[in-house]
Amino acid sequence: MRSRRANVGDDVVPIRRSWWRPSQFSETISAYALLSPALVVFFLFFFVPTGFLVYISFFHWGILSSATQFVGLKNFRTLFAQPLFLRSIETSAYYTIVMIPATVMLALAIAMLLREVVTARRGGVWRAAVFLPHVTPVVATSIIWVWIFNPQFGLANAVLTFLHLPALNWLESVHWALPAVMIDSLWHSLGLYVIVFLAGLANIPRELLEVASLEGASRKHVFRRIILPLLSPTTFFVVILATVNSWQAFSQIYAMTGGPHGGAGGPAFSTTTDSLLTYQTAFIYDHFSLAAAMALILFLIILALTLIQKWVSNRLVFYR
Amino acid sequence: MTKTIKWVAVTVVAVLFAFPLYWVVVTAFNTKKGVFSIPPKFTPAFHTSAFLYVLTHSSWLGYMFNTIFISGSTVLLVIITSAMAGYALSDLRFRGAGVVFGAVLAVILLPAQALLIPQYDVALHLHMLNTYWIQIIPFAASTFGVLLFRQFFKTLPRSYWEAARLEGVGHLRYVFRIALPLARPAVVTVALLTFISSWNQFQWPLIMTTSHSVQPIEIALSHYMQTYEANWRKLTSAVLLALAPIVVVFIALQRYIVDGVAGRDSGVNA
């Protein structure tokens, strides 16, 4: 798997086993001993549950009942007969479909802006300010957004009123609750994507851009014909990441739509996304098998989206 | 676009991003009436009664302690397990290295949301539900950490390792006495990113814990909001408590954090 590295000055010859070297056998023992803490954690909390997930979604299984019976696809049939489940997929899709273009466009625009002022020696402050929300605890900052979106005393409506626009009911309205969550999510996550884009932009050779402008290409032209194609692998990465993160979004939705009665996902199920419904099915209503089947479908949807994007990107992405 | 316009635009963007955090401070330090003024006032009133109440109220401090204890332990364990595994994968030659490496990588490909249900069952069978341990152990190993240490240890001169072998220094001593001190940048990056993701856990403790004695402040915040929705000053004071440490750490070490994020090729499973 890995060849021996030779240090500078070494003669590159196959290293012979000297008498003092421990045998291959004891090195293997040591290696597994050193690896064991990490591997035990991975095995117990990731690999075992993965196998288990597939198993329980085909069985009728309760957390307390020891009687498990094979029910085949019944869980899945039950799910697709539930209007709320289909609606939660719609809600998740709506959330994701809005979040992806918003994320890509805003993050790229901000990254292009920052690139002008952030040099190796200055401007780190701006980059840090944009990234700061991303390291804050989601629930803590969602609470301040709930306050900002307060229909009576909130900042959002104060701004809207100031601009002579109609005030909105935000989190108490069926139409505006999810957009309010999107604004919080964008604010919280954009910083990460901006950093990713900045790293991608830094990899574009400066000479190329200089030559282009010397040849008289307009800025718009340089952006469309040079920057965008060279940036496409980064853009693809951002799209995949944004898709997975949007479809799995949980904490901000839970925190913002909880309301005084603790039933997240309101009003009138308008913010009950897939991940929220799965959580409620499993941990509020104790339907573990049903939730496992749901989670499996959730995973397959994300996988399908990723594969579709991969296929599309193979036609669009330009790898140097 | 002239230079001035650019600077103005950049400043506006930065202010927009920082503003909600500023708003936490304004609300927390507002007067009882000031919170409900229409239109809102944009300057802090420095009225500290609500914040002091939260600070002196033992339950909030207890939640704070839980959060600090969980994050601290997780960081320490991640450094230890990642350094050991990274060393084995970079310096030792053994059968099955390829398989192990693949297994470490496979962890990031697993669907985090979908695994919560079976993970709950594993925790149940291990009698770990509702403990500190269930919030620490599952995160005590990190793919990102293992890969970063493996990369870093590969850059160390092979002669150090040979010399250590010759002198009869054991593997563990070599890792913790020689390799780890030399890998300071890797340690800082892994520690910071682990700390941030651990501090910001929410869904995991929401599912795995029920009693206040082991829950982090995030859970308390969400409960508090759902019970006393209107007491915005106390609520934002508690938010400030949860935010302050991470913001201070970030401002002090933002360069390492941002570079660490820019440098890693995947944004998942920190």
Coordinates of N, CA and C in Angstrom, one line a residue, chain A residues 147, chain B residues 19 21-31 35 41-46 233 236:
Chain A
W147 N -36.1 36.0 17.9 CA -36.4 37.3 18.5 C -36.5 38.4 17.4
Chain B
F19 N -23.9 41.3 12.8 CA -25.0 42.1 13.5 C -25.9 41.2 14.5
L21 N -25.2 38.8 16.3 CA -24.4 38.6 17.5 C -24.4 39.8 18.4
Y22 N -24.3 41.0 17.7 CA -24.3 42.2 18.4 C -25.7 42.4 19.1
W23 N -26.7 42.0 18.3 CA -28.1 42.1 18.8 C -28.3 41.2 20.1
V24 N -27.6 40.1 20.2 CA -27.7 39.4 21.5 C -27.3 40.2 22.6
V25 N -26.2 40.9 22.5 CA -25.7 41.8 23.6 C -26.7 42.9 23.9
V26 N -27.2 43.5 22.8 CA -28.1 44.6 23.0 C -29.3 44.2 23.8
T27 N -29.9 43.0 23.4 CA -31.1 42.5 24.0 C -30.9 42.1 25.5
A28 N -29.7 41.4 25.7 CA -29.4 40.9 27.0 C -29.2 42.0 28.0
F29 N -28.6 43.1 27.6 CA -28.3 44.2 28.5 C -29.4 45.3 28.4
N30 N -30.5 45.0 27.9 CA -31.5 46.0 27.8 C -32.3 46.2 29.1
T31 N -33.1 47.2 29.2 CA -34.0 47.4 30.3 C -35.3 46.6 30.0
V35 N -36.7 46.4 25.8 CA -36.8 45.2 24.9 C -38.0 45.4 23.9
K41 N -34.3 50.1 19.7 CA -33.1 50.9 19.9 C -31.8 50.1 19.6
F42 N -30.9 50.7 18.9 CA -29.7 50.0 18.4 C -28.5 50.0 19.3
T43 N -28.6 50.8 20.4 CA -27.4 50.9 21.3 C -27.7 50.2 22.6
P44 N -26.7 49.5 23.1 CA -26.9 48.8 24.4 C -27.1 49.7 25.6
A45 N -28.0 49.3 26.5 CA -28.3 50.2 27.6 C -27.4 49.8 28.8
F46 N -26.7 48.7 28.7 CA -25.8 48.2 29.8 C -26.6 48.1 31.1
R233 N -34.9 38.9 27.8 CA -33.6 39.4 28.3 C -32.9 38.2 29.0
T236 N -31.7 35.8 26.2 CA -30.5 36.2 25.4 C -29.3 36.3 26.3

